[in-house]
mmCIF file of C-alpha atoms in Angstrom:
data_model
loop_
_atom_site.group_PDB
_atom_site.id
_atom_site.type_symbol
_atom_site.label_atom_id
_atom_site.label_comp_id
_atom_site.label_asym_id
_atom_site.label_seq_id
_atom_site.Cartn_x
_atom_site.Cartn_y
_atom_site.Cartn_z
ATOM 1 C CA UNK A 238 11.109 8.634 12.487
ATOM 2 C CA UNK A 239 9.946 8.537 9.034
ATOM 3 C CA UNK A 240 7.198 10.864 7.726
ATOM 4 C CA UNK A 241 4.959 10.983 4.819
ATOM 5 C CA UNK A 242 2.082 13.658 4.708
ATOM 6 C CA UNK A 243 -0.409 14.663 2.779
ATOM 7 C CA UNK A 244 -2.058 18.143 2.696
ATOM 8 C CA UNK A 245 -5.660 17.137 3.456
ATOM 9 C CA UNK A 246 -7.251 13.975 5.103
ATOM 10 C CA UNK A 247 -10.839 14.886 3.757
ATOM 11 C CA UNK A 248 -12.044 16.522 0.621
ATOM 12 C CA UNK A 249 -15.227 17.574 -0.963
ATOM 13 C CA UNK A 250 -15.184 18.630 -4.735
ATOM 14 C CA UNK A 251 -17.773 18.901 -7.572
ATOM 15 C CA UNK A 252 -17.580 17.186 -10.723
ATOM 16 C CA UNK A 253 -15.204 19.233 -13.258
ATOM 17 C CA UNK A 254 -13.008 20.759 -10.625
ATOM 18 C CA UNK A 255 -8.982 20.525 -10.764
ATOM 19 C CA UNK A 256 -7.963 19.132 -7.695
ATOM 20 C CA UNK A 257 -4.413 18.947 -6.521
ATOM 21 C CA UNK A 258 -3.331 16.274 -3.817
ATOM 22 C CA UNK A 259 -0.203 17.303 -2.081
ATOM 23 C CA UNK A 260 2.406 14.797 -0.630
ATOM 24 C CA UNK A 261 5.831 15.239 0.888
ATOM 25 C CA UNK A 262 8.167 13.181 2.670
ATOM 26 C CA UNK A 263 10.974 13.904 4.790
ATOM 27 C CA UNK A 264 13.399 10.962 4.264
ATOM 28 C CA UNK A 265 15.312 12.101 1.168
ATOM 29 C CA UNK A 266 13.540 8.820 -0.618
ATOM 30 C CA UNK A 267 14.169 8.719 -4.553
ATOM 31 C CA UNK A 268 10.673 7.051 -5.117
ATOM 32 C CA UNK A 269 7.125 8.154 -4.585
ATOM 33 C CA UNK A 270 3.945 6.569 -5.431
ATOM 34 C CA UNK A 271 0.152 7.616 -5.850
ATOM 35 C CA UNK A 272 -2.453 4.969 -5.362
ATOM 36 C CA UNK A 273 -5.932 4.740 -4.770
ATOM 37 C CA UNK A 274 -7.863 2.484 -2.375
ATOM 38 C CA UNK A 275 -11.318 1.380 -3.045
ATOM 39 C CA UNK A 276 -13.091 -1.673 -0.999
ATOM 40 C CA UNK A 277 -12.556 -5.097 -2.581
ATOM 41 C CA UNK A 278 -9.847 -3.685 -5.084
ATOM 42 C CA UNK A 279 -6.924 -3.029 -2.829
ATOM 43 C CA UNK A 280 -4.222 -0.314 -3.611
ATOM 44 C CA UNK A 281 -4.161 0.428 -7.041
ATOM 45 C CA UNK A 282 -0.974 2.286 -8.614
ATOM 46 C CA UNK A 283 -1.696 5.365 -10.572
ATOM 47 C CA UNK A 284 1.615 7.050 -10.989
ATOM 48 C CA UNK A 285 4.886 6.633 -9.796
ATOM 49 C CA UNK A 286 8.489 8.861 -9.627
ATOM 50 C CA UNK A 287 11.930 7.480 -9.479
ATOM 51 C CA UNK A 288 13.542 10.728 -9.281
ATOM 52 C CA UNK A 289 12.782 14.562 -9.534
ATOM 53 C CA UNK A 290 10.752 15.559 -12.590
ATOM 54 C CA UNK A 291 10.397 11.898 -13.974
ATOM 55 C CA UNK A 292 7.227 10.028 -13.681
ATOM 56 C CA UNK A 293 5.991 6.605 -14.780
ATOM 57 C CA UNK A 294 2.226 5.663 -15.425
ATOM 58 C CA UNK A 295 0.759 2.825 -13.148
ATOM 59 C CA UNK A 296 -2.004 0.851 -13.487
ATOM 60 C CA UNK A 297 -4.702 3.271 -13.699
ATOM 61 C CA UNK A 298 -3.300 6.642 -14.976
ATOM 62 C CA UNK A 299 -6.266 7.808 -16.873
ATOM 63 C CA UNK A 300 -7.985 10.988 -15.835
ATOM 64 C CA UNK A 301 -4.838 11.645 -13.473
ATOM 65 C CA UNK A 302 -1.343 13.464 -13.844
ATOM 66 C CA UNK A 303 1.589 13.991 -11.470
ATOM 67 C CA UNK A 304 4.226 16.541 -10.908
ATOM 68 C CA UNK A 305 7.554 16.260 -9.076
ATOM 69 C CA UNK A 306 9.377 19.413 -8.859
ATOM 70 C CA UNK A 307 11.438 18.841 -5.860
ATOM 71 C CA UNK A 308 12.697 15.490 -4.630
ATOM 72 C CA UNK A 309 10.452 15.694 -1.006
ATOM 73 C CA UNK A 310 7.152 16.575 -2.782
ATOM 74 C CA UNK A 311 4.956 14.484 -5.318
ATOM 75 C CA UNK A 312 1.662 16.043 -6.530
ATOM 76 C CA UNK A 313 -1.327 14.199 -7.930
ATOM 77 C CA UNK A 314 -3.944 16.228 -9.973
ATOM 78 C CA UNK A 315 -7.350 15.443 -11.388
ATOM 79 C CA UNK A 316 -7.609 17.687 -14.402
ATOM 80 C CA UNK A 317 -11.393 17.429 -14.264
ATOM 81 C CA UNK A 318 -12.747 15.392 -11.303
ATOM 82 C CA UNK A 319 -15.443 12.567 -11.911
ATOM 83 C CA UNK A 320 -17.764 10.925 -9.499
ATOM 84 C CA UNK A 321 -15.623 8.012 -10.089
ATOM 85 C CA UNK A 322 -12.573 9.297 -8.648
ATOM 86 C CA UNK A 323 -14.190 9.324 -5.577
ATOM 87 C CA UNK A 324 -11.778 7.405 -3.670
ATOM 88 C CA UNK A 325 -8.943 7.065 -0.503
ATOM 89 C CA UNK A 326 -5.777 8.386 -2.083
ATOM 90 C CA UNK A 327 -2.531 6.877 -0.379
ATOM 91 C CA UNK A 328 0.686 8.554 -1.165
ATOM 92 C CA UNK A 329 3.970 6.312 -0.463
ATOM 93 C CA UNK A 330 7.811 7.153 -0.742
ATOM 94 C CA UNK A 331 10.695 4.575 -0.557
ATOM 95 C CA UNK A 332 14.522 4.584 -0.760
ATOM 96 C CA UNK A 333 16.409 3.046 -3.704
ATOM 97 C CA UNK A 334 18.761 0.299 -2.541
ATOM 98 C CA UNK A 335 18.837 -2.145 -5.709
ATOM 99 C CA UNK A 336 18.606 -4.708 -3.371
ATOM 100 C CA UNK A 337 14.978 -5.237 -3.122
ATOM 101 C CA UNK A 338 12.952 -5.415 0.040
ATOM 102 C CA UNK A 339 12.822 -1.894 0.369
ATOM 103 C CA UNK A 340 9.406 -1.190 2.194
ATOM 104 C CA UNK A 341 7.206 1.492 0.970
ATOM 105 C CA UNK A 342 6.096 4.468 3.659
ATOM 106 C CA UNK A 343 2.581 5.768 3.267
ATOM 107 C CA UNK A 344 0.952 8.841 4.055
ATOM 108 C CA UNK A 345 -2.572 8.848 6.162
ATOM 109 C CA UNK A 346 -4.255 9.044 3.182
ATOM 110 C CA UNK A 347 -6.819 11.455 1.673
ATOM 111 C CA UNK A 348 -10.604 10.510 1.357
ATOM 112 C CA UNK A 349 -11.848 12.324 -1.715
ATOM 113 C CA UNK A 350 -15.576 12.742 -2.412
ATOM 114 C CA UNK A 351 -16.529 14.130 -5.809
ATOM 115 C CA UNK A 352 -19.840 15.162 -6.134
ATOM 116 C CA UNK B 3 1.563 -7.002 -12.638
ATOM 117 C CA UNK B 4 0.831 -10.146 -10.937
ATOM 118 C CA UNK B 5 -2.463 -11.420 -9.282
ATOM 119 C CA UNK B 6 -2.415 -11.359 -5.811
ATOM 120 C CA UNK B 7 -5.470 -13.113 -4.186
ATOM 121 C CA UNK B 8 -6.435 -13.377 -0.330
ATOM 122 C CA UNK B 9 -9.739 -13.865 1.867
ATOM 123 C CA UNK B 10 -11.782 -11.106 1.856
ATOM 124 C CA UNK B 11 -12.626 -11.180 5.678
ATOM 125 C CA UNK B 12 -11.749 -13.413 8.446
ATOM 126 C CA UNK B 13 -13.003 -13.687 11.983
ATOM 127 C CA UNK B 14 -11.215 -15.323 14.885
ATOM 128 C CA UNK B 15 -11.557 -15.180 19.008
ATOM 129 C CA UNK B 16 -8.994 -13.141 21.160
ATOM 130 C CA UNK B 17 -6.293 -15.219 22.490
ATOM 131 C CA UNK B 18 -6.281 -17.922 19.444
ATOM 132 C CA UNK B 19 -4.052 -18.139 16.322
ATOM 133 C CA UNK B 20 -5.381 -17.098 13.064
ATOM 134 C CA UNK B 21 -3.453 -17.651 9.347
ATOM 135 C CA UNK B 22 -4.137 -15.567 6.211
ATOM 136 C CA UNK B 23 -3.288 -16.926 3.022
ATOM 137 C CA UNK B 24 -1.966 -15.237 0.000
ATOM 138 C CA UNK B 25 -1.291 -16.772 -3.443
ATOM 139 C CA UNK B 26 0.251 -14.928 -6.326
ATOM 140 C CA UNK B 27 1.483 -15.537 -9.886
ATOM 141 C CA UNK B 28 5.143 -16.538 -9.675
ATOM 142 C CA UNK B 29 6.509 -14.527 -12.912
ATOM 143 C CA UNK B 30 8.670 -11.427 -12.344
ATOM 144 C CA UNK B 31 8.262 -12.204 -8.595
ATOM 145 C CA UNK B 32 11.028 -10.751 -6.542
ATOM 146 C CA UNK B 33 9.631 -11.011 -2.775
ATOM 147 C CA UNK B 34 6.479 -10.337 -0.639
ATOM 148 C CA UNK B 35 5.258 -7.820 1.871
ATOM 149 C CA UNK B 36 2.717 -7.856 4.439
ATOM 150 C CA UNK B 37 1.201 -4.713 5.816
ATOM 151 C CA UNK B 38 -1.439 -3.998 8.555
ATOM 152 C CA UNK B 39 -4.117 -1.110 8.019
ATOM 153 C CA UNK B 40 -6.116 -0.084 10.860
ATOM 154 C CA UNK B 41 -9.352 1.566 9.373
ATOM 155 C CA UNK B 42 -8.760 5.134 8.294
ATOM 156 C CA UNK B 43 -4.917 4.678 8.934
ATOM 157 C CA UNK B 44 -2.053 4.339 6.703
ATOM 158 C CA UNK B 45 -0.887 0.771 6.059
ATOM 159 C CA UNK B 46 2.450 0.186 7.925
ATOM 160 C CA UNK B 47 5.048 -2.634 7.267
ATOM 161 C CA UNK B 48 4.822 -5.968 8.862
ATOM 162 C CA UNK B 49 7.064 -8.318 7.093
ATOM 163 C CA UNK B 50 8.996 -8.941 4.046
ATOM 164 C CA UNK B 51 9.894 -12.496 2.404
ATOM 165 C CA UNK B 52 12.352 -13.019 0.015
ATOM 166 C CA UNK B 53 13.690 -16.747 0.970
ATOM 167 C CA UNK B 54 11.434 -19.517 1.232
ATOM 168 C CA UNK B 55 10.409 -20.102 4.553
ATOM 169 C CA UNK B 56 9.007 -18.852 8.017
ATOM 170 C CA UNK B 57 10.084 -15.408 9.453
ATOM 171 C CA UNK B 58 8.905 -15.096 13.021
ATOM 172 C CA UNK B 59 8.744 -11.361 14.659
ATOM 173 C CA UNK B 60 7.056 -11.982 18.138
ATOM 174 C CA UNK B 61 3.293 -12.756 17.716
ATOM 175 C CA UNK B 62 3.489 -12.035 13.925
ATOM 176 C CA UNK B 63 4.993 -14.700 11.692
ATOM 177 C CA UNK B 64 5.326 -14.886 7.770
ATOM 178 C CA UNK B 65 5.657 -17.825 5.611
ATOM 179 C CA UNK B 66 6.741 -17.903 1.829
ATOM 180 C CA UNK B 67 6.809 -20.842 -0.695
ATOM 181 C CA UNK B 68 8.483 -19.767 -3.793
ATOM 182 C CA UNK B 69 7.855 -22.683 -5.958
ATOM 183 C CA UNK B 70 3.933 -22.744 -4.908
ATOM 184 C CA UNK B 71 3.422 -18.715 -5.277
ATOM 185 C CA UNK B 72 2.077 -18.914 -1.593
ATOM 186 C CA UNK B 73 2.287 -17.026 1.387
ATOM 187 C CA UNK B 74 0.736 -16.675 4.754
ATOM 188 C CA UNK B 75 1.040 -14.326 7.684
ATOM 189 C CA UNK B 76 0.139 -16.167 11.125
ATOM 190 C CA UNK B 77 -1.111 -14.095 14.032
ATOM 191 C CA UNK B 78 -0.588 -15.784 17.443
ATOM 192 C CA UNK B 79 -2.341 -14.596 20.821
ATOM 193 C CA UNK B 80 -4.809 -12.568 19.446
ATOM 194 C CA UNK B 81 -5.796 -9.331 20.978
ATOM 195 C CA UNK B 82 -8.681 -7.002 20.210
ATOM 196 C CA UNK B 83 -6.155 -4.426 18.695
ATOM 197 C CA UNK B 84 -5.285 -6.778 15.975
ATOM 198 C CA UNK B 85 -8.529 -5.996 14.324
ATOM 199 C CA UNK B 86 -7.473 -4.441 10.873
ATOM 200 C CA UNK B 87 -6.867 -5.066 7.336
ATOM 201 C CA UNK B 88 -4.244 -7.277 6.366
ATOM 202 C CA UNK B 89 -2.551 -6.551 3.050
ATOM 203 C CA UNK B 90 -0.407 -9.005 0.667
ATOM 204 C CA UNK B 91 1.804 -7.243 -1.743
ATOM 205 C CA UNK B 92 3.893 -8.797 -4.451
ATOM 206 C CA UNK B 93 7.219 -7.075 -5.273
ATOM 207 C CA UNK B 94 8.840 -7.457 -8.738
ATOM 208 C CA UNK B 95 12.373 -7.102 -9.882
ATOM 209 C CA UNK B 96 11.680 -3.332 -10.442
ATOM 210 C CA UNK B 97 10.722 -2.894 -6.807
ATOM 211 C CA UNK B 98 7.197 -2.068 -7.616
ATOM 212 C CA UNK B 99 4.219 -3.721 -5.436
ATOM 213 C CA UNK B 100 1.117 -5.225 -6.528
ATOM 214 C CA UNK B 101 -1.371 -5.517 -3.699
ATOM 215 C CA UNK B 102 -4.189 -7.996 -3.140
ATOM 216 C CA UNK B 103 -7.487 -6.657 -2.127
ATOM 217 C CA UNK B 104 -6.711 -6.881 1.481
ATOM 218 C CA UNK B 105 -8.030 -9.332 4.221
ATOM 219 C CA UNK B 106 -10.350 -7.449 7.049
ATOM 220 C CA UNK B 107 -9.642 -9.280 10.161
ATOM 221 C CA UNK B 108 -12.449 -9.151 13.133
ATOM 222 C CA UNK B 109 -11.111 -10.172 16.494
ATOM 223 C CA UNK B 110 -14.235 -11.041 18.995
ATOM 224 C CA UNK B 111 -13.802 -11.487 22.336
#
């Protein structure tokens, strides 16, 4: 059974704090993704990685960075949290098949509140 | 990315049929996914369409028209547990997904 886990379900941080969100997958997938989900806006891609130590900016990378030191782990970092980063953060992973049609598997999400 | 449009909310009655529509821009399009997301939970895969036509999976079916940039998800014999958000996502040639805002479906008794 496929599994993507995220380090926290709920997190409360103060403005200016450095925040780490961790994601681990046990499916040996090459690709990993970080999204944020906000009402009415759907899922928006922050960063993705298609291999260890590789990272690519998504649609909304400003204010975020990522780290992928091991294949199974993809971390999202908020260098200095701001109130507009209050959101649900979803991690996902998928294999690389070259055929298309490979679904992404999502973690349970981390609901972050920045005060 | 692609613009993905779907209705924000829909309401239907238990036992009925509901169709959730999704439109997208066709440039760079490779295929279309539908996900189900219950409140507070992760999205889960429902269907994938790459060719025109209808794909049926039990009570759920998904349709795609590539020329019209249009898809729908059809849910039959609605059950209360089908109350959830349904996410339409277009996949480009690089296997990246662009999501619509999601359609929140409320099933009433």
